[in-house]
């Protein structure tokens, strides 16, 4: 079920109405659980069973970590994390294993290829891992504060945490220590309508007007179409795809944040104007923040982070980014993408340690251009999973100067990427007096975005990150 | 802030809807890209009552290049990137039936595009789009703004609007594209898939025939290297088997006419004109 479908709007409306009826206030979690299961089951009902299996693993492991026999608590924690990862690896990476290690005619390879890929598995699995680790480590809370002694009540809370529909299938990856303490009765009078509406309008605008329109132009990045495009069109499409993937994912995250807020829950921000980054380190603090912070907290730091010497730090960076890349998809191109970013982070760290110079505005500007160009080129690995096609695209960019550019796509790519550019520029200008003077009239901008959502949406496309 | 936003958005929408419905000039329409062009074409057909009892061409981007000026009473409902089955789906959902359906053979195996059909047949938007013109694809303000920018650019460059559709891509690029087509055409299509496709099409066409609609098939010329490759031969053979020539009229390829294409399959503008004349002359045999 897409956030942009009428069926989804109907589901939210009904859920909202039931949720805030005072008579049902004690059953708010249950109402959201039922809505979430309907949401998840809408396209593939049978995969709800997998979601429930994943939730069950987390319910049992976190409960027995809290109330089980002391000497087995670590075992339950390890089993919980291990089983979570096993489900993810089995369902998501079976085709990759089959293609890489088994012959086409192998019956086991064929069996692996038939494994369905449950939507959102990468997201809810990581949430489950954060739950088990947080409950075991008690770093943020005493586990008895979060895990009730009633198994039934605990099961309901965990099913709610993992299954809550705004973040169920494309994040943000909400950590247990951020979400669980928020679970309580919510009241309609406490809804921060301005925050809800702003997030929903920007989210739907980025998704429906920007991303859904841009996808019709970036479609031509695919093989073999790029072979007959001019250099200018190829560069424009790459720029367009960078903006599209941001608008699609950031838009979705903002919708998720707005929807969660509607029901009284706070999700962390998932994007913080990533394309103004002037370093790769900065980029990964601004892009898909929930994933990078998850990897930092639950993988990089346990591996030793930067505390075990320089070589180990570089290895940790590369390994975390390699796995982070592979998380995005069951194809080696994603692993390559992650590794490239890991290499960039390691190299940047190396140079920062060796050199120091004054970073003037011009230097920062150049660095920003470099980081953006690198990131954009790397996105090609998302759009063209076949590495030969990526090379072909870059080669076409270098060679197709003699093909006449097609102007209309250039115009539309510029028009639809303009909001993304403006969005980032406004962030840079937010301390300026002009910005503060115009801020009280921001409702006109939001109204215009809402107007364009109604009359200028592209055809609905699935969120790019659904495939992860 | 919320109330102000909603109110101003409402004012924007109503103003635009009134403008489009009553005051917009005829050129106030645009399609941004191939996908939207298809949607605009489909919506123009669906919401226009004047298109009943016409001859309808359905097919892919190959048929889109047929020059319609010389074919009166004929509407081209061929869609670039889509195919026959998308066209049939639209015809099925419209109450008024055409007189004749002219069906392209070349890309008959291209499956129906579910996303396209979902947009065209969205039950929640059907009635609003029928009554509020501003909600149709061709009235998107950004699309129209982009078209205006392009017009300004062309005027500044002192150029005409039409793209030189005869412009060649260069030998190297053409060879690569033709080679891609040769690879695709050399593959024998899956027989079960072919069977299912034709079975489905037959049942739909039988419905149209039962309502008095005439069916005509036509094959567009492609690069001679492709015409006798397995895919083209398999499609042709299956057509004659399921829709025999003694019952159905075919506008077949003329072996004496060799056409140049831009990429192996699409006719250039000048070649399209020549082909349309041939196409028209063939249709006179059945009084069309």
XYZ file of C-alpha atoms in Angstrom:
756
model
C 0.000 0.000 0.000
C 1.548 3.301 -1.052
C 1.365 6.398 1.129
C 0.167 8.215 -1.976
C -2.842 5.993 -2.619
C -6.440 6.815 -1.805
C -6.816 3.487 -0.030
C -4.050 4.527 2.370
C -5.711 7.887 3.024
C -8.896 6.037 3.854
C -7.033 3.732 6.235
C -5.387 6.660 8.028
C -8.675 8.506 8.353
C -10.500 5.535 9.844
C -7.580 4.742 12.154
C -7.357 8.351 13.291
C -11.048 8.543 14.084
C -11.035 5.304 16.079
C -7.726 6.071 17.789
C -8.857 9.260 19.449
C -12.300 8.135 20.550
C -12.003 8.325 24.367
C -13.777 4.983 24.763
C -10.963 3.282 22.854
C -8.109 5.148 24.527
C -6.853 2.049 26.370
C -6.676 0.197 23.065
C -4.763 2.737 21.025
C -1.792 0.413 20.477
C -4.136 -2.342 19.332
C -5.859 -0.026 16.865
C -2.509 0.936 15.369
C -1.405 -2.701 15.291
C -4.516 -3.721 13.346
C -4.087 -0.815 10.918
C -0.427 -1.668 10.478
C -1.172 -5.297 9.715
C -3.798 -4.271 7.166
C -1.262 -1.857 5.677
C 1.415 -4.535 5.420
C -0.890 -7.286 4.218
C -2.540 -5.192 1.516
C -0.337 -6.370 -1.360
C 1.081 -9.648 -0.030
C -1.038 -11.031 2.830
C 1.060 -14.162 3.363
C 4.140 -12.111 4.225
C 2.432 -10.858 7.369
C 3.367 -14.250 8.757
C 7.022 -13.430 8.276
C 6.580 -10.085 10.002
C 4.884 -11.867 12.889
C 7.708 -14.424 13.010
C 10.263 -11.627 13.204
C 8.254 -9.876 15.904
C 7.906 -13.132 17.857
C 11.666 -13.626 17.909
C 12.068 -10.170 19.390
C 9.252 -10.596 21.890
C 10.664 -13.838 23.259
C 14.328 -12.840 23.245
C 13.779 -9.407 24.848
C 11.401 -10.857 27.454
C 13.803 -13.572 28.529
C 16.766 -11.203 28.495
C 14.802 -9.169 31.061
C 13.118 -11.847 33.149
C 14.974 -15.030 32.273
C 17.638 -16.853 34.216
C 20.693 -14.621 34.576
C 23.226 -16.990 33.076
C 21.146 -17.410 29.928
C 20.456 -13.709 29.300
C 23.456 -13.236 27.040
C 22.502 -16.380 25.132
C 18.992 -15.033 24.554
C 20.430 -11.736 23.369
C 22.803 -13.482 20.956
C 20.014 -15.752 19.728
C 17.698 -12.785 19.270
C 20.207 -10.851 17.167
C 21.303 -13.995 15.324
C 17.782 -15.085 14.412
C 16.903 -11.558 13.258
C 19.924 -11.544 10.982
C 19.239 -15.082 9.777
C 15.761 -14.163 8.598
C 17.108 -11.094 6.848
C 19.952 -12.994 5.202
C 17.777 -15.902 4.138
C 14.951 -13.939 2.579
C 16.925 -11.058 1.214
C 20.216 -12.554 0.112
C 19.184 -15.983 -1.127
C 19.025 -14.831 -4.767
C 22.465 -13.229 -4.468
C 23.906 -16.408 -2.974
C 22.208 -18.452 -5.693
C 23.582 -16.295 -8.512
C 27.054 -16.090 -7.032
C 27.696 -19.587 -5.750
C 25.385 -21.970 -7.543
C 25.022 -23.024 -11.155
C 21.859 -22.016 -12.994
C 20.729 -25.617 -13.209
C 21.303 -26.393 -9.544
C 18.066 -27.304 -7.775
C 19.162 -25.668 -4.517
C 20.086 -22.531 -6.413
C 16.670 -22.527 -8.047
C 15.037 -22.992 -4.653
C 16.907 -19.993 -3.274
C 15.743 -17.914 -6.215
C 12.117 -18.560 -5.322
C 12.412 -16.901 -1.910
C 10.054 -13.928 -1.694
C 11.496 -10.604 -0.586
C 9.204 -9.264 2.127
C 8.848 -5.543 1.822
C 10.510 -3.613 4.645
C 12.467 -6.584 5.965
C 15.711 -4.613 6.146
C 14.047 -1.950 8.259
C 12.065 -3.978 10.736
C 14.918 -6.438 11.222
C 17.272 -3.655 12.259
C 14.637 -2.323 14.622
C 14.392 -5.742 16.184
C 18.158 -5.889 16.645
C 18.146 -2.478 18.330
C 15.446 -3.712 20.712
C 17.325 -6.820 21.780
C 20.643 -4.971 22.179
C 19.097 -2.040 24.075
C 17.240 -4.372 26.440
C 20.382 -6.419 27.071
C 22.804 -3.487 27.449
C 20.421 -1.324 29.537
C 22.449 1.599 28.252
C 19.432 3.896 27.935
C 16.933 2.426 30.338
C 16.494 -0.295 32.887
C 14.935 -3.085 30.896
C 12.157 -3.645 33.431
C 11.002 -0.078 32.732
C 10.420 -0.968 29.100
C 9.543 -4.669 29.270
C 6.401 -5.259 31.350
C 6.255 -8.445 33.380
C 3.105 -9.506 31.547
C 4.195 -11.420 28.464
C 0.960 -10.529 26.676
C 1.370 -6.825 27.338
C 5.021 -7.027 26.281
C 4.051 -8.805 23.047
C 1.556 -6.076 22.232
C 4.120 -3.341 22.819
C 6.754 -5.012 20.647
C 4.281 -5.749 17.848
C 3.325 -2.092 17.973
C 6.964 -0.912 18.002
C 8.014 -3.048 15.057
C 4.789 -2.954 13.098
C 3.816 0.718 13.385
C 2.883 1.483 9.823
C 4.507 4.905 9.199
C 7.987 3.397 9.500
C 7.274 -0.270 8.854
C 8.404 -0.591 5.263
C 10.840 2.235 4.550
C 11.958 3.623 7.871
C 13.185 5.725 9.545
C 14.838 2.917 11.514
C 13.462 3.825 14.888
C 15.521 2.551 17.797
C 13.888 0.940 20.773
C 15.317 3.453 23.244
C 13.792 6.298 21.198
C 10.375 4.763 20.731
C 9.482 2.492 23.636
C 9.455 5.208 26.339
C 6.875 7.108 24.252
C 4.236 4.392 24.408
C 1.322 5.743 26.427
C -2.202 7.045 25.899
C -2.347 9.946 23.438
C -4.911 12.732 23.246
C -6.212 14.594 20.226
C -5.716 17.913 21.991
C -1.964 17.243 22.150
C -1.535 16.919 18.387
C 0.911 19.495 17.078
C -1.034 20.194 13.927
C 1.409 22.660 12.470
C 4.263 20.146 12.685
C 2.069 17.386 11.264
C 0.829 19.469 8.353
C 4.252 20.890 7.484
C 5.889 17.461 7.428
C 3.065 15.931 5.412
C 2.950 18.747 2.853
C 6.723 18.815 2.283
C 6.830 15.017 2.283
C 4.025 14.565 -0.229
C 5.332 17.418 -2.359
C 8.824 15.930 -2.561
C 7.417 12.511 -3.315
C 4.474 13.235 -5.618
C 5.521 16.397 -7.427
C 9.321 16.136 -7.459
C 10.258 12.432 -7.329
C 7.287 11.005 -9.241
C 7.797 13.497 -12.075
C 11.560 13.155 -12.183
C 11.340 9.386 -12.476
C 9.870 9.763 -15.975
C 13.109 11.460 -17.051
C 15.597 9.403 -15.123
C 14.005 6.284 -16.579
C 16.219 6.951 -19.628
C 19.345 6.373 -17.543
C 18.562 2.663 -18.005
C 20.376 0.510 -20.469
C 20.281 0.662 -23.479
C 18.618 4.071 -23.694
C 21.553 6.069 -22.373
C 23.596 5.009 -25.381
C 21.721 7.416 -27.653
C 21.510 10.379 -25.253
C 23.688 13.455 -25.531
C 26.330 14.203 -22.922
C 24.291 17.126 -21.641
C 21.184 14.983 -21.251
C 23.179 12.275 -19.476
C 24.634 14.765 -16.994
C 21.197 16.313 -16.454
C 19.637 12.910 -15.838
C 22.301 12.103 -13.281
C 21.623 15.401 -11.505
C 17.917 14.602 -11.776
C 18.390 11.150 -10.279
C 20.307 12.561 -7.318
C 17.442 14.927 -6.642
C 14.873 12.202 -7.264
C 16.373 9.734 -4.826
C 16.608 12.453 -2.193
C 13.060 13.681 -2.805
C 11.689 10.153 -2.827
C 13.357 9.005 0.347
C 13.317 12.269 2.307
C 9.729 12.777 1.210
C 8.761 9.358 2.480
C 10.572 9.941 5.769
C 8.823 13.271 6.284
C 5.455 11.651 5.593
C 6.330 8.942 8.128
C 7.341 11.579 10.690
C 4.164 13.583 10.068
C 1.939 10.513 10.331
C 3.641 9.356 13.520
C 3.164 12.823 14.964
C -0.521 12.613 14.090
C -0.772 9.648 16.419
C 1.392 11.266 19.100
C 4.758 9.665 18.366
C 8.046 11.354 17.556
C 10.367 9.887 14.976
C 13.906 11.176 14.581
C 14.764 13.191 11.497
C 16.137 11.004 8.731
C 17.588 13.662 6.434
C 19.292 16.901 7.293
C 19.861 18.664 3.972
C 22.521 16.177 2.839
C 23.452 17.868 -0.408
C 25.065 20.825 1.347
C 27.671 18.478 2.828
C 31.263 19.524 2.356
C 32.727 16.219 3.459
C 31.770 12.568 3.289
C 31.658 12.394 7.064
C 29.184 15.278 7.034
C 27.181 13.608 4.245
C 26.703 10.476 6.319
C 25.522 12.539 9.262
C 22.861 14.061 7.033
C 21.783 11.197 4.721
C 19.605 8.367 5.993
C 20.543 9.390 9.517
C 18.645 6.517 11.120
C 20.688 3.943 9.198
C 24.049 5.613 9.693
C 23.388 6.114 13.402
C 22.266 2.487 13.702
C 25.431 1.276 12.003
C 27.501 3.605 14.170
C 25.925 2.493 17.426
C 25.423 -1.217 16.793
C 28.284 -2.068 14.457
C 31.054 0.525 14.179
C 31.436 1.223 17.900
C 31.236 -2.474 18.956
C 33.933 -3.195 16.344
C 36.122 -0.695 18.126
C 35.252 2.429 16.179
C 38.252 4.712 16.083
C 39.663 3.502 19.377
C 41.818 0.660 18.126
C 44.372 2.483 16.053
C 44.367 4.054 12.615
C 44.498 0.924 10.466
C 41.700 -0.700 12.420
C 39.647 2.507 12.116
C 39.976 2.460 8.324
C 39.083 -1.230 8.238
C 36.070 -0.631 10.463
C 34.908 2.217 8.230
C 35.237 0.119 5.081
C 33.560 -2.907 6.651
C 30.632 -0.922 8.064
C 30.056 0.832 4.756
C 30.407 -2.435 2.819
C 27.717 -4.016 4.993
C 25.680 -0.817 4.879
C 25.819 -0.950 1.092
C 24.817 -4.592 1.044
C 21.892 -3.775 3.356
C 20.466 -1.700 0.518
C 20.092 -4.595 -1.829
C 20.973 -8.144 -2.686
C 23.348 -7.299 -5.480
C 27.089 -6.797 -5.532
C 26.619 -3.338 -7.022
C 25.246 -2.157 -3.673
C 28.216 -3.633 -1.860
C 30.486 -1.817 -4.310
C 28.535 1.379 -3.673
C 28.989 1.007 0.079
C 32.665 0.172 -0.316
C 33.226 3.226 -2.484
C 31.733 5.394 0.233
C 33.785 3.570 2.851
C 36.895 4.232 0.815
C 35.965 7.902 0.518
C 35.427 8.175 4.280
C 38.707 6.435 5.049
C 40.645 8.503 2.550
C 39.099 11.708 3.851
C 39.999 10.774 7.413
C 43.552 9.978 6.337
C 43.983 13.347 4.629
C 42.426 15.300 7.483
C 44.890 13.673 9.832
C 47.860 14.481 7.587
C 47.001 17.950 6.376
C 45.497 21.096 7.728
C 44.610 24.246 5.850
C 42.252 27.113 6.235
C 38.914 26.272 4.741
C 37.760 29.424 3.046
C 34.241 29.757 1.715
C 35.550 29.017 -1.766
C 37.318 25.858 -0.584
C 34.156 24.737 1.181
C 32.160 25.419 -1.978
C 34.585 23.329 -4.051
C 34.475 20.546 -1.480
C 30.683 20.649 -1.575
C 30.710 20.320 -5.363
C 33.179 17.447 -5.147
C 31.170 15.547 -2.520
C 27.925 16.078 -4.445
C 29.496 14.949 -7.734
C 30.986 11.862 -6.115
C 27.724 10.953 -4.406
C 25.765 11.487 -7.632
C 28.085 9.297 -9.677
C 27.854 6.629 -6.993
C 24.043 6.680 -7.290
C 24.513 5.188 -10.755
C 25.170 1.886 -9.000
C 21.613 2.086 -7.627
C 20.044 2.838 -10.947
C 22.235 0.478 -13.011
C 22.949 -2.631 -10.927
C 24.961 -4.093 -13.791
C 28.458 -2.665 -13.385
C 29.125 -2.822 -17.136
C 26.202 -0.486 -17.691
C 27.612 1.977 -15.148
C 30.868 2.045 -17.070
C 28.886 2.370 -20.292
C 26.988 5.341 -18.899
C 30.132 7.158 -17.841
C 31.684 6.372 -21.201
C 28.609 7.739 -22.999
C 28.864 10.925 -20.907
C 32.418 11.339 -22.136
C 31.756 10.436 -25.773
C 28.287 11.618 -26.764
C 29.145 15.284 -27.273
C 28.252 15.037 -30.938
C 24.676 13.944 -30.237
C 22.322 16.889 -30.241
C 20.803 17.521 -26.797
C 17.075 17.057 -26.354
C 16.022 20.340 -24.762
C 12.621 19.531 -23.352
C 13.837 16.916 -20.838
C 16.544 19.353 -19.769
C 13.949 22.022 -19.062
C 11.748 19.702 -17.041
C 14.613 18.177 -15.102
C 15.692 21.696 -14.132
C 12.153 22.664 -13.144
C 11.570 19.611 -10.977
C 14.978 19.660 -9.341
C 14.620 23.343 -8.495
C 12.583 22.663 -5.327
C 15.351 20.376 -4.030
C 17.932 23.079 -4.680
C 15.713 25.739 -3.078
C 15.067 23.460 -0.095
C 18.800 23.212 0.552
C 19.531 26.874 -0.167
C 16.813 28.018 2.246
C 18.446 25.927 4.943
C 21.712 27.763 4.327
C 19.924 31.108 4.494
C 17.849 30.442 7.586
C 19.876 32.770 9.794
C 19.617 35.662 7.372
C 17.319 38.597 8.129
C 15.448 38.295 4.844
C 14.536 34.717 5.641
C 13.279 35.651 9.091
C 11.226 38.497 7.660
C 9.571 36.221 5.146
C 9.064 33.295 7.524
C 5.593 34.476 8.748
C 4.342 34.129 5.164
C 5.526 30.561 4.769
C 1.881 29.409 4.675
C 1.718 30.744 1.098
C 4.570 28.440 0.110
C 2.947 25.472 1.845
C -0.364 26.330 0.162
C 1.348 26.436 -3.223
C 2.960 23.058 -2.573
C -0.436 21.642 -1.622
C -1.930 23.095 -4.799
C 0.800 21.484 -6.924
C 0.275 18.155 -5.137
C -3.347 18.259 -6.321
C -2.734 19.325 -9.932
C 0.871 18.422 -10.783
C 1.671 15.037 -9.297
C 3.539 12.508 -11.347
C 2.128 9.033 -11.740
C 2.519 7.045 -8.587
C 5.736 5.137 -8.397
C 6.792 2.916 -5.531
C 9.264 4.538 -3.160
C 12.769 3.725 -4.352
C 13.746 2.456 -0.925
C 10.855 -0.067 -0.947
C 13.212 -2.366 -2.843
C 15.562 -2.404 0.160
C -0.947 28.491 10.060
C -2.786 25.294 9.153
C -6.070 27.058 8.416
C -4.333 29.774 6.401
C -2.457 27.141 4.401
C -5.581 25.148 3.616
C -7.579 28.252 2.719
C -4.922 29.679 0.397
C -4.413 26.261 -1.222
C -8.152 26.072 -1.837
C -8.109 29.544 -3.419
C -5.181 28.530 -5.668
C -6.973 25.388 -6.764
C -10.368 26.953 -7.452
C -8.782 29.855 -9.335
C -6.782 27.497 -11.511
C -9.743 25.186 -12.103
C -11.949 28.097 -13.210
C -9.199 29.495 -15.409
C -8.601 26.151 -17.123
C -12.290 25.378 -17.558
C -13.459 28.736 -18.905
C -10.637 31.070 -19.795
C -7.574 29.077 -20.814
C -6.494 29.415 -24.444
C -6.416 26.280 -26.568
C -2.634 26.062 -26.312
C -2.882 25.809 -22.515
C -1.953 22.143 -22.476
C 1.272 20.200 -22.474
C 2.759 16.798 -21.967
C 6.189 16.666 -20.458
C 7.420 13.326 -21.591
C 6.431 10.111 -23.273
C 4.625 8.717 -20.245
C 2.522 11.819 -19.816
C 1.918 12.060 -23.566
C 0.382 8.618 -23.344
C -1.779 9.626 -20.395
C -2.909 12.812 -22.155
C -3.776 10.851 -25.287
C -5.661 8.237 -23.297
C -7.585 10.819 -21.265
C -8.440 12.830 -24.393
C -9.945 9.692 -25.858
C -11.771 8.620 -22.704
C -13.323 11.995 -21.854
C -14.222 13.021 -25.399
C -17.640 11.917 -26.582
C -16.871 12.818 -30.207
C -14.612 9.819 -30.702
C -17.288 7.187 -31.008
C -17.719 5.317 -34.291
C -14.220 6.240 -35.406
C -11.397 4.009 -36.600
C -8.838 3.457 -33.860
C -5.197 2.485 -34.295
C -3.676 0.712 -31.295
C -0.065 -0.303 -30.883
C 3.311 0.939 -29.755
C 5.674 3.799 -30.633
C 6.020 2.257 -34.074
C 2.371 2.975 -34.884
C 2.567 6.379 -33.208
C 4.584 7.507 -36.218
C 1.778 6.920 -38.674
C 0.935 10.344 -40.108
C -2.656 10.960 -39.125
C -3.358 14.007 -41.309
C -4.048 11.738 -44.256
C -6.319 9.360 -42.362
C -9.627 11.050 -41.668
C -12.030 9.509 -39.157
C -9.075 7.717 -37.600
C -7.651 8.193 -34.144
C -4.192 7.061 -33.218
C -4.326 5.458 -29.779
C -0.874 3.926 -30.077
C 1.370 4.578 -27.081
C 5.141 4.904 -27.008
C 6.607 2.382 -24.596
C 3.271 0.615 -24.285
C 1.348 -1.628 -26.621
C -1.731 -3.156 -28.085
C -3.058 -4.503 -24.797
C -3.018 -1.094 -23.144
C -4.981 0.269 -26.074
C -7.468 -2.601 -25.888
C -7.890 -2.003 -22.180
C -8.869 1.619 -22.805
C -11.304 0.647 -25.547
C -12.910 -1.882 -23.202
C -13.530 0.763 -20.550
C -15.181 3.257 -22.841
C -18.890 2.881 -23.449
C -18.807 4.068 -27.053
C -17.169 1.554 -29.351
C -15.153 2.330 -32.462
C -16.109 1.220 -35.967
C -12.758 -0.377 -36.741
C -9.785 -1.336 -34.573
C -6.488 -1.339 -36.439
C -4.033 -3.480 -34.463
C -0.264 -3.317 -34.758
C 1.368 -6.742 -34.911
C 5.011 -5.904 -34.233
C 4.995 -5.545 -30.440
C 1.924 -7.604 -29.660
C 3.886 -9.546 -27.061
C 4.486 -6.456 -24.958
C 2.414 -7.021 -21.833
C -0.161 -4.619 -20.504
C 1.340 -1.942 -18.261
C -0.442 -2.240 -14.941
C 0.824 1.129 -13.689
C -0.564 2.902 -16.760
C -3.887 1.151 -16.395
C -4.032 1.951 -12.695
C -3.610 5.663 -13.465
C -6.108 5.679 -16.331
C -8.713 3.634 -14.481
C -8.260 5.084 -10.991
C -11.811 4.837 -9.609
C -11.307 7.726 -7.171
C -10.170 10.148 -9.857
C -12.387 9.123 -12.752
C -15.336 11.331 -11.859
C -13.287 14.347 -10.670
C -11.164 14.240 -13.836
C -14.223 13.982 -16.018
C -15.717 17.127 -14.486
C -12.706 19.180 -13.385
C -10.470 19.667 -16.392
C -7.661 21.085 -14.213
C -7.100 17.602 -12.797
C -6.212 16.098 -16.179
C -2.612 15.390 -17.122
C -2.425 17.901 -19.972
C -3.273 20.814 -17.660
C -0.391 20.400 -15.229
C 0.945 23.940 -14.644
C 4.628 22.961 -14.461
C 4.282 21.067 -17.738
C 2.754 24.116 -19.394
C 5.372 26.413 -17.895
C 8.097 24.163 -19.284
C 6.479 24.252 -22.703
C 6.377 28.065 -22.589
C 10.056 28.181 -21.652
C 10.852 25.978 -24.610
C 8.802 28.206 -26.918
C 10.725 31.250 -25.693
C 14.004 29.449 -26.213
C 13.061 28.461 -29.746
C 11.964 32.002 -30.598
C 15.209 33.406 -29.258
C 17.079 30.905 -31.400
C 14.734 31.649 -34.303
C 13.905 28.002 -34.754
C 10.650 26.214 -35.504
C 8.988 24.005 -32.955
C 9.255 20.649 -34.631
C 12.172 18.412 -33.932
C 14.065 17.274 -36.951
C 12.740 13.767 -36.896
C 14.890 12.794 -39.801
C 18.091 13.600 -37.967
C 20.363 10.611 -37.734
C 22.128 9.471 -34.635
C 25.425 8.714 -36.274
C 26.569 5.411 -37.682
C 28.156 4.098 -34.488
C 25.105 4.719 -32.354
C 22.767 3.376 -35.055
C 24.834 0.188 -35.307
C 24.697 -0.307 -31.544
C 20.948 0.205 -31.487
C 20.365 -2.093 -34.445
C 22.552 -4.711 -32.824
C 20.432 -4.499 -29.656
C 17.344 -5.097 -31.774
C 18.956 -8.026 -33.572
C 19.672 -9.647 -30.209
C 16.082 -9.100 -29.078
C 14.559 -10.267 -32.353
C 16.783 -13.354 -32.483
C 15.203 -14.715 -29.325
C 12.364 -17.115 -29.881
C 9.504 -15.950 -27.657
C 8.316 -18.325 -24.951
C 5.561 -20.406 -26.559
C 3.385 -20.519 -23.430
C 3.545 -16.763 -23.095
C 2.675 -16.333 -26.764
C -0.224 -18.740 -26.398
C -1.587 -16.925 -23.366
C -1.188 -13.498 -24.984
C -3.051 -14.475 -28.118
C -5.736 -16.325 -26.190
C -6.391 -13.232 -24.122
C -6.390 -10.975 -27.161
C -8.728 -13.284 -29.059
C -11.347 -13.232 -26.323
C -11.242 -9.424 -26.205
C -11.467 -9.109 -29.981
C -14.342 -11.578 -30.105
C -16.202 -9.289 -27.706
C -15.623 -6.307 -29.995
C -16.638 -8.294 -33.050
C -19.856 -9.349 -31.332
C -20.652 -5.622 -31.028
C -20.095 -5.049 -34.720
C -16.543 -3.702 -34.575
C -14.293 -4.601 -37.499
C -10.737 -5.810 -36.779
C -7.754 -5.141 -39.052
C -4.135 -6.134 -38.409
C -1.048 -4.414 -39.754
C 2.669 -4.983 -39.528
C 4.974 -1.982 -39.692
C 8.199 -2.262 -41.643
C 11.458 -2.438 -39.700
C 15.080 -2.822 -40.724
C 15.282 -5.697 -43.264
C 17.755 -7.497 -40.980
C 14.997 -7.936 -38.401
C 11.993 -8.894 -40.487
C 12.846 -12.562 -40.903
C 14.395 -13.142 -37.489
C 12.731 -15.671 -35.135
C 10.691 -13.196 -33.101
C 9.127 -11.451 -36.088
C 8.427 -14.762 -37.810
C 6.920 -16.304 -34.663
C 4.570 -13.345 -34.188
C 3.488 -13.325 -37.825
C 2.891 -17.060 -37.820
C 0.853 -16.938 -34.650
C -1.297 -14.129 -35.979
C -2.169 -16.071 -39.136
C -2.897 -19.136 -37.029
C -5.211 -17.447 -34.503
C -6.677 -14.831 -36.846
C -6.739 -16.499 -40.289
C -6.322 -14.363 -43.386
C -9.593 -15.596 -44.838
C -11.468 -13.988 -41.945
C -9.349 -10.959 -41.117
C -7.793 -8.233 -43.236
C -4.055 -7.690 -42.964
C -1.968 -4.740 -44.098
C 1.132 -6.777 -44.753
C 4.673 -5.706 -45.483
C 5.364 -4.889 -49.087
C 8.549 -6.745 -50.007
C 9.253 -4.225 -52.765
C 9.343 -1.328 -50.360
C 12.446 -0.944 -48.190
C 12.155 1.595 -45.426
C 14.877 3.356 -43.489
C 14.595 3.467 -39.738
C 16.198 5.670 -37.117
C 17.141 2.801 -34.846
C 16.215 -0.408 -36.564
C 12.506 -0.318 -35.713
C 11.183 3.268 -35.802
C 10.482 4.945 -39.130
C 11.817 8.428 -39.654
C 9.334 11.213 -40.411
C 9.813 11.090 -44.171
C 9.579 7.301 -44.225
C 6.453 7.459 -42.050
C 4.807 9.648 -44.688
C 5.625 7.114 -47.393
C 4.409 4.250 -45.248
C 1.175 6.057 -44.343
C 0.373 6.438 -48.045
C 0.869 2.725 -48.530
C -1.168 1.983 -45.380
C -3.989 4.208 -46.598
C -3.995 2.605 -50.035
C -4.306 -0.849 -48.478
C -7.210 0.232 -46.291
C -9.197 1.358 -49.323
C -9.548 -2.360 -50.154
C -11.946 -2.597 -47.204
C -13.529 0.794 -47.812
C -11.843 2.583 -44.963
